[in-house]
PDB file of C-alpha atoms in Angstrom:
ATOM      1  CA  UNK B   1       0.000   0.000   0.000  1.00 85.00           C
ATOM      2  CA  UNK B   2       1.077   3.574  -0.600  1.00 83.00           C
ATOM      3  CA  UNK B   3       0.975   6.454   1.830  1.00 87.00           C
ATOM      4  CA  UNK B   4      -1.731   8.844   0.576  1.00 88.00           C
ATOM      5  CA  UNK B   5       0.259  11.713   2.079  1.00 85.00           C
ATOM      6  CA  UNK B   6       2.809  11.315  -0.707  1.00 86.00           C
ATOM      7  CA  UNK B   7       0.408  12.885  -3.206  1.00 87.00           C
ATOM      8  CA  UNK B   8      -0.556  15.942  -1.155  1.00 92.00           C
ATOM      9  CA  UNK B   9      -0.383  19.239  -3.037  1.00 91.00           C
ATOM     10  CA  UNK B  10       1.659  22.134  -1.658  1.00 94.00           C
ATOM     11  CA  UNK B  11      -0.894  24.994  -1.579  1.00 92.00           C
ATOM     12  CA  UNK B  12       1.866  27.617  -1.778  1.00 93.00           C
ATOM     13  CA  UNK B  13       3.345  26.097  -4.950  1.00 93.00           C
ATOM     14  CA  UNK B  14      -0.110  25.693  -6.468  1.00 90.00           C
ATOM     15  CA  UNK B  15      -0.926  29.371  -5.834  1.00 92.00           C
ATOM     16  CA  UNK B  16       2.463  31.026  -6.407  1.00 95.00           C
ATOM     17  CA  UNK B  17       3.971  28.610  -8.894  1.00 97.00           C
ATOM     18  CA  UNK B  18       6.775  26.063  -8.983  1.00 97.00           C
ATOM     19  CA  UNK B  19      10.107  26.666 -10.722  1.00 97.00           C
ATOM     20  CA  UNK B  20      10.949  24.742 -13.904  1.00 98.00           C
ATOM     21  CA  UNK B  21      14.115  24.864 -16.003  1.00 98.00           C
ATOM     22  CA  UNK B  22      13.156  25.478 -19.630  1.00 98.00           C
ATOM     23  CA  UNK B  23      16.612  25.690 -21.171  1.00 96.00           C
ATOM     24  CA  UNK B  24      20.103  25.204 -19.768  1.00 96.00           C
ATOM     25  CA  UNK B  25      22.799  26.154 -22.283  1.00 91.00           C
ATOM     26  CA  UNK B  26      25.303  24.061 -20.331  1.00 92.00           C
ATOM     27  CA  UNK B  27      28.053  26.659 -20.696  1.00 94.00           C
ATOM     28  CA  UNK B  28      27.922  28.040 -17.183  1.00 92.00           C
ATOM     29  CA  UNK B  29      25.493  30.833 -18.032  1.00 90.00           C
ATOM     30  CA  UNK B  30      22.224  31.132 -16.176  1.00 95.00           C
ATOM     31  CA  UNK B  31      19.545  28.728 -17.423  1.00 97.00           C
ATOM     32  CA  UNK B  32      16.108  29.962 -18.421  1.00 98.00           C
ATOM     33  CA  UNK B  33      13.754  29.157 -15.555  1.00 98.00           C
ATOM     34  CA  UNK B  34      10.026  29.799 -15.373  1.00 99.00           C
ATOM     35  CA  UNK B  35       7.725  29.880 -12.349  1.00 98.00           C
ATOM     36  CA  UNK B  36       4.368  28.368 -13.275  1.00 98.00           C
ATOM     37  CA  UNK B  37       1.067  27.801 -11.452  1.00 98.00           C
ATOM     38  CA  UNK B  38      -0.952  24.613 -11.823  1.00 96.00           C
ATOM     39  CA  UNK B  39      -3.133  24.313 -14.887  1.00 96.00           C
ATOM     40  CA  UNK B  40      -6.210  23.871 -12.687  1.00 94.00           C
ATOM     41  CA  UNK B  41      -5.699  27.367 -11.190  1.00 95.00           C
ATOM     42  CA  UNK B  42      -9.287  28.651 -10.944  1.00 95.00           C
ATOM     43  CA  UNK B  43      -8.753  32.152 -12.397  1.00 97.00           C
ATOM     44  CA  UNK B  44      -6.898  30.635 -15.374  1.00 98.00           C
ATOM     45  CA  UNK B  45      -9.675  28.134 -16.054  1.00 97.00           C
ATOM     46  CA  UNK B  46     -12.326  30.870 -15.981  1.00 98.00           C
ATOM     47  CA  UNK B  47     -10.264  33.269 -18.117  1.00 98.00           C
ATOM     48  CA  UNK B  48      -9.445  30.709 -20.803  1.00 96.00           C
ATOM     49  CA  UNK B  49     -13.123  29.733 -21.103  1.00 95.00           C
ATOM     50  CA  UNK B  50     -14.074  33.413 -21.423  1.00 97.00           C
ATOM     51  CA  UNK B  51     -11.367  34.035 -24.019  1.00 96.00           C
ATOM     52  CA  UNK B  52     -12.373  31.050 -26.157  1.00 93.00           C
ATOM     53  CA  UNK B  53     -16.162  31.454 -25.901  1.00 92.00           C
ATOM     54  CA  UNK B  54     -16.509  33.743 -28.965  1.00 90.00           C
ATOM     55  CA  UNK B  55     -14.557  31.221 -31.054  1.00 86.00           C
ATOM     56  CA  UNK B  56     -16.358  27.968 -30.197  1.00 84.00           C
ATOM     57  CA  UNK B  57     -17.958  27.548 -33.620  1.00 80.00           C
ATOM     58  CA  UNK B  58     -14.671  28.319 -35.351  1.00 79.00           C
ATOM     59  CA  UNK B  59     -12.829  25.818 -33.144  1.00 77.00           C
ATOM     60  CA  UNK B  60     -15.253  23.047 -34.109  1.00 77.00           C
ATOM     61  CA  UNK B  61     -14.555  23.405 -37.837  1.00 74.00           C
ATOM     62  CA  UNK B  62     -12.286  20.781 -39.316  1.00 66.00           C
ATOM     63  CA  UNK B  63     -10.623  20.161 -42.627  1.00 64.00           C
ATOM     64  CA  UNK B  64     -12.731  17.007 -42.894  1.00 69.00           C
ATOM     65  CA  UNK B  65     -15.792  19.277 -42.989  1.00 68.00           C
ATOM     66  CA  UNK B  66     -14.218  21.116 -45.905  1.00 64.00           C
ATOM     67  CA  UNK B  67     -13.450  24.121 -43.738  1.00 66.00           C
ATOM     68  CA  UNK B  68     -10.251  25.552 -42.411  1.00 68.00           C
ATOM     69  CA  UNK B  69      -9.549  24.186 -38.957  1.00 67.00           C
ATOM     70  CA  UNK B  70      -8.508  26.040 -35.833  1.00 76.00           C
ATOM     71  CA  UNK B  71      -4.851  26.912 -36.401  1.00 81.00           C
ATOM     72  CA  UNK B  72      -2.185  26.700 -33.697  1.00 83.00           C
ATOM     73  CA  UNK B  73      -1.281  30.317 -34.480  1.00 90.00           C
ATOM     74  CA  UNK B  74      -4.849  31.422 -33.786  1.00 88.00           C
ATOM     75  CA  UNK B  75      -4.906  29.520 -30.499  1.00 90.00           C
ATOM     76  CA  UNK B  76      -1.607  31.069 -29.405  1.00 94.00           C
ATOM     77  CA  UNK B  77      -2.857  34.568 -30.211  1.00 95.00           C
ATOM     78  CA  UNK B  78      -5.931  34.074 -28.028  1.00 96.00           C
ATOM     79  CA  UNK B  79      -4.705  31.801 -25.242  1.00 97.00           C
ATOM     80  CA  UNK B  80      -1.078  32.996 -24.950  1.00 98.00           C
ATOM     81  CA  UNK B  81      -1.980  36.215 -23.098  1.00 98.00           C
ATOM     82  CA  UNK B  82      -4.285  34.270 -20.755  1.00 98.00           C
ATOM     83  CA  UNK B  83      -1.487  31.824 -19.928  1.00 99.00           C
ATOM     84  CA  UNK B  84       0.885  34.753 -19.326  1.00 99.00           C
ATOM     85  CA  UNK B  85      -1.535  36.522 -16.996  1.00 98.00           C
ATOM     86  CA  UNK B  86      -2.681  33.515 -14.959  1.00 98.00           C
ATOM     87  CA  UNK B  87      -0.085  30.729 -15.091  1.00 98.00           C
ATOM     88  CA  UNK B  88       3.378  32.310 -15.380  1.00 99.00           C
ATOM     89  CA  UNK B  89       4.363  34.214 -12.237  1.00 98.00           C
ATOM     90  CA  UNK B  90       8.071  34.877 -12.815  1.00 99.00           C
ATOM     91  CA  UNK B  91      11.143  33.923 -14.815  1.00 99.00           C
ATOM     92  CA  UNK B  92      14.901  34.203 -14.700  1.00 98.00           C
ATOM     93  CA  UNK B  93      17.724  33.876 -17.200  1.00 97.00           C
ATOM     94  CA  UNK B  94      15.865  35.335 -20.193  1.00 97.00           C
ATOM     95  CA  UNK B  95      17.894  37.738 -22.311  1.00 95.00           C
ATOM     96  CA  UNK B  96      17.294  39.455 -25.645  1.00 94.00           C
ATOM     97  CA  UNK B  97      19.653  41.005 -28.153  1.00 89.00           C
ATOM     98  CA  UNK B  98      19.629  44.781 -28.031  1.00 86.00           C
ATOM     99  CA  UNK B  99      21.326  47.234 -30.339  1.00 81.00           C
ATOM    100  CA  UNK B 100      22.933  50.416 -29.148  1.00 80.00           C
ATOM    101  CA  UNK B 101      24.923  53.134 -30.814  1.00 77.00           C
ATOM    102  CA  UNK B 102      28.446  53.590 -29.521  1.00 75.00           C
ATOM    103  CA  UNK B 103      30.675  56.521 -30.425  1.00 67.00           C
ATOM    104  CA  UNK B 104      34.368  56.253 -29.701  1.00 69.00           C
ATOM    105  CA  UNK B 105      35.176  59.815 -28.644  1.00 63.00           C
ATOM    106  CA  UNK B 106      38.873  59.030 -28.273  1.00 66.00           C
ATOM    107  CA  UNK B 107      39.271  58.807 -32.037  1.00 65.00           C
ATOM    108  CA  UNK B 108      38.645  61.766 -34.336  1.00 63.00           C
ATOM    109  CA  UNK B 109      38.867  62.017 -38.094  1.00 65.00           C
ATOM    110  CA  UNK B 110      41.119  64.462 -39.966  1.00 66.00           C
ATOM    111  CA  UNK B 111      38.644  67.327 -39.445  1.00 71.00           C
ATOM    112  CA  UNK B 112      38.644  66.725 -35.699  1.00 67.00           C
ATOM    113  CA  UNK B 113      35.047  65.495 -35.538  1.00 72.00           C
ATOM    114  CA  UNK B 114      34.218  62.211 -33.866  1.00 67.00           C
ATOM    115  CA  UNK B 115      33.515  59.234 -36.107  1.00 71.00           C
ATOM    116  CA  UNK B 116      30.015  58.028 -36.895  1.00 73.00           C
ATOM    117  CA  UNK B 117      28.457  55.826 -34.246  1.00 76.00           C
ATOM    118  CA  UNK B 118      28.902  52.086 -34.423  1.00 78.00           C
ATOM    119  CA  UNK B 119      25.953  49.777 -33.808  1.00 78.00           C
ATOM    120  CA  UNK B 120      26.801  47.217 -31.139  1.00 80.00           C
ATOM    121  CA  UNK B 121      24.678  44.181 -30.313  1.00 81.00           C
ATOM    122  CA  UNK B 122      24.646  42.713 -26.861  1.00 84.00           C
ATOM    123  CA  UNK B 123      22.394  40.579 -24.722  1.00 88.00           C
ATOM    124  CA  UNK B 124      20.381  42.256 -21.989  1.00 92.00           C
ATOM    125  CA  UNK B 125      18.284  40.649 -19.247  1.00 95.00           C
ATOM    126  CA  UNK B 126      14.522  40.748 -19.759  1.00 97.00           C
ATOM    127  CA  UNK B 127      12.704  41.378 -16.479  1.00 98.00           C
ATOM    128  CA  UNK B 128       9.467  39.460 -16.041  1.00 98.00           C
ATOM    129  CA  UNK B 129       6.261  41.241 -16.956  1.00 98.00           C
ATOM    130  CA  UNK B 130       2.910  39.827 -17.963  1.00 99.00           C
ATOM    131  CA  UNK B 131       3.026  41.910 -21.152  1.00 99.00           C
ATOM    132  CA  UNK B 132       6.437  40.585 -22.242  1.00 98.00           C
ATOM    133  CA  UNK B 133       5.432  37.045 -21.327  1.00 99.00           C
ATOM    134  CA  UNK B 134       2.238  37.395 -23.399  1.00 99.00           C
ATOM    135  CA  UNK B 135       4.348  38.599 -26.321  1.00 98.00           C
ATOM    136  CA  UNK B 136       6.462  35.427 -26.198  1.00 98.00           C
ATOM    137  CA  UNK B 137       3.559  33.043 -25.572  1.00 98.00           C
ATOM    138  CA  UNK B 138       1.541  34.503 -28.468  1.00 98.00           C
ATOM    139  CA  UNK B 139       4.403  34.271 -30.972  1.00 97.00           C
ATOM    140  CA  UNK B 140       4.422  31.032 -33.024  1.00 96.00           C
ATOM    141  CA  UNK B 141       8.234  31.139 -33.180  1.00 96.00           C
ATOM    142  CA  UNK B 142       8.253  30.622 -29.382  1.00 97.00           C
ATOM    143  CA  UNK B 143       5.819  27.706 -29.557  1.00 96.00           C
ATOM    144  CA  UNK B 144       8.193  25.454 -27.616  1.00 97.00           C
ATOM    145  CA  UNK B 145       8.121  27.945 -24.733  1.00 98.00           C
ATOM    146  CA  UNK B 146       4.297  27.952 -24.742  1.00 98.00           C
ATOM    147  CA  UNK B 147       4.191  24.145 -24.835  1.00 97.00           C
ATOM    148  CA  UNK B 148       6.720  23.941 -21.985  1.00 98.00           C
ATOM    149  CA  UNK B 149       4.639  26.257 -19.780  1.00 98.00           C
ATOM    150  CA  UNK B 150       1.459  24.251 -20.415  1.00 98.00           C
ATOM    151  CA  UNK B 151       3.162  20.888 -19.823  1.00 98.00           C
ATOM    152  CA  UNK B 152       4.867  22.181 -16.667  1.00 98.00           C
ATOM    153  CA  UNK B 153       1.590  23.493 -15.287  1.00 97.00           C
ATOM    154  CA  UNK B 154       0.147  19.992 -15.643  1.00 96.00           C
ATOM    155  CA  UNK B 155       3.045  18.322 -13.785  1.00 94.00           C
ATOM    156  CA  UNK B 156       1.501  16.904 -10.630  1.00 91.00           C
ATOM    157  CA  UNK B 157       4.823  15.923  -9.066  1.00 92.00           C
ATOM    158  CA  UNK B 158       6.224  19.473  -9.175  1.00 94.00           C
ATOM    159  CA  UNK B 159       3.389  20.776  -7.005  1.00 94.00           C
ATOM    160  CA  UNK B 160       3.546  18.108  -4.300  1.00 92.00           C
ATOM    161  CA  UNK B 161       4.564  18.763  -0.725  1.00 90.00           C
ATOM    162  CA  UNK B 162       8.219  18.079  -0.004  1.00 83.00           C
ATOM    163  CA  UNK B 163       8.700  14.610   1.442  1.00 59.00           C
ATOM    164  CA  UNK B 164      10.071  15.977   4.730  1.00 51.00           C
ATOM    165  CA  UNK B 165       6.851  17.971   5.198  1.00 51.00           C
ATOM    166  CA  UNK B 166       4.783  14.843   4.589  1.00 47.00           C
ATOM    167  CA  UNK B 167       6.902  12.877   7.069  1.00 51.00           C
ATOM    168  CA  UNK B 168       6.441  15.538   9.751  1.00 54.00           C
ATOM    169  CA  UNK B 169       2.680  15.622   9.188  1.00 54.00           C
ATOM    170  CA  UNK B 170       2.543  19.246   7.954  1.00 53.00           C
TER     171      UNK B 170
END
């Protein structure tokens, strides 16, 4: 027989989210980690139903009926912002390329004026915001990120109480 206490859910993790590693480059740099709530989070369930309600008839169409089916891109555009608002609570390790103009003022041309600016690309950290998260989760080119968030939110094991808490009866 199994101890039923082993499957208890940690209410704090369910409400605030559990951390998942999405991508670890393996080169010593910080991995991309995402904090995600459970997929059965009540406000998420209600919001996704509300968001999809106007599209129910469209979602039911299939190519077999001779009509264009519900595309993954369409689903991402509608559901991505809902996932960002209700399931993702934080992230770390996400960077984006940014361009900036740099002028080397130590070098001047023959007329004594500084040279034209040089465009430099570098990576910059992206702080978590619901808006930025919605941008990623709605973009088909980040489909793997969307899928990872959804699959992580459905991971029962990640939201369980720590074994030491179960053993102590908490």
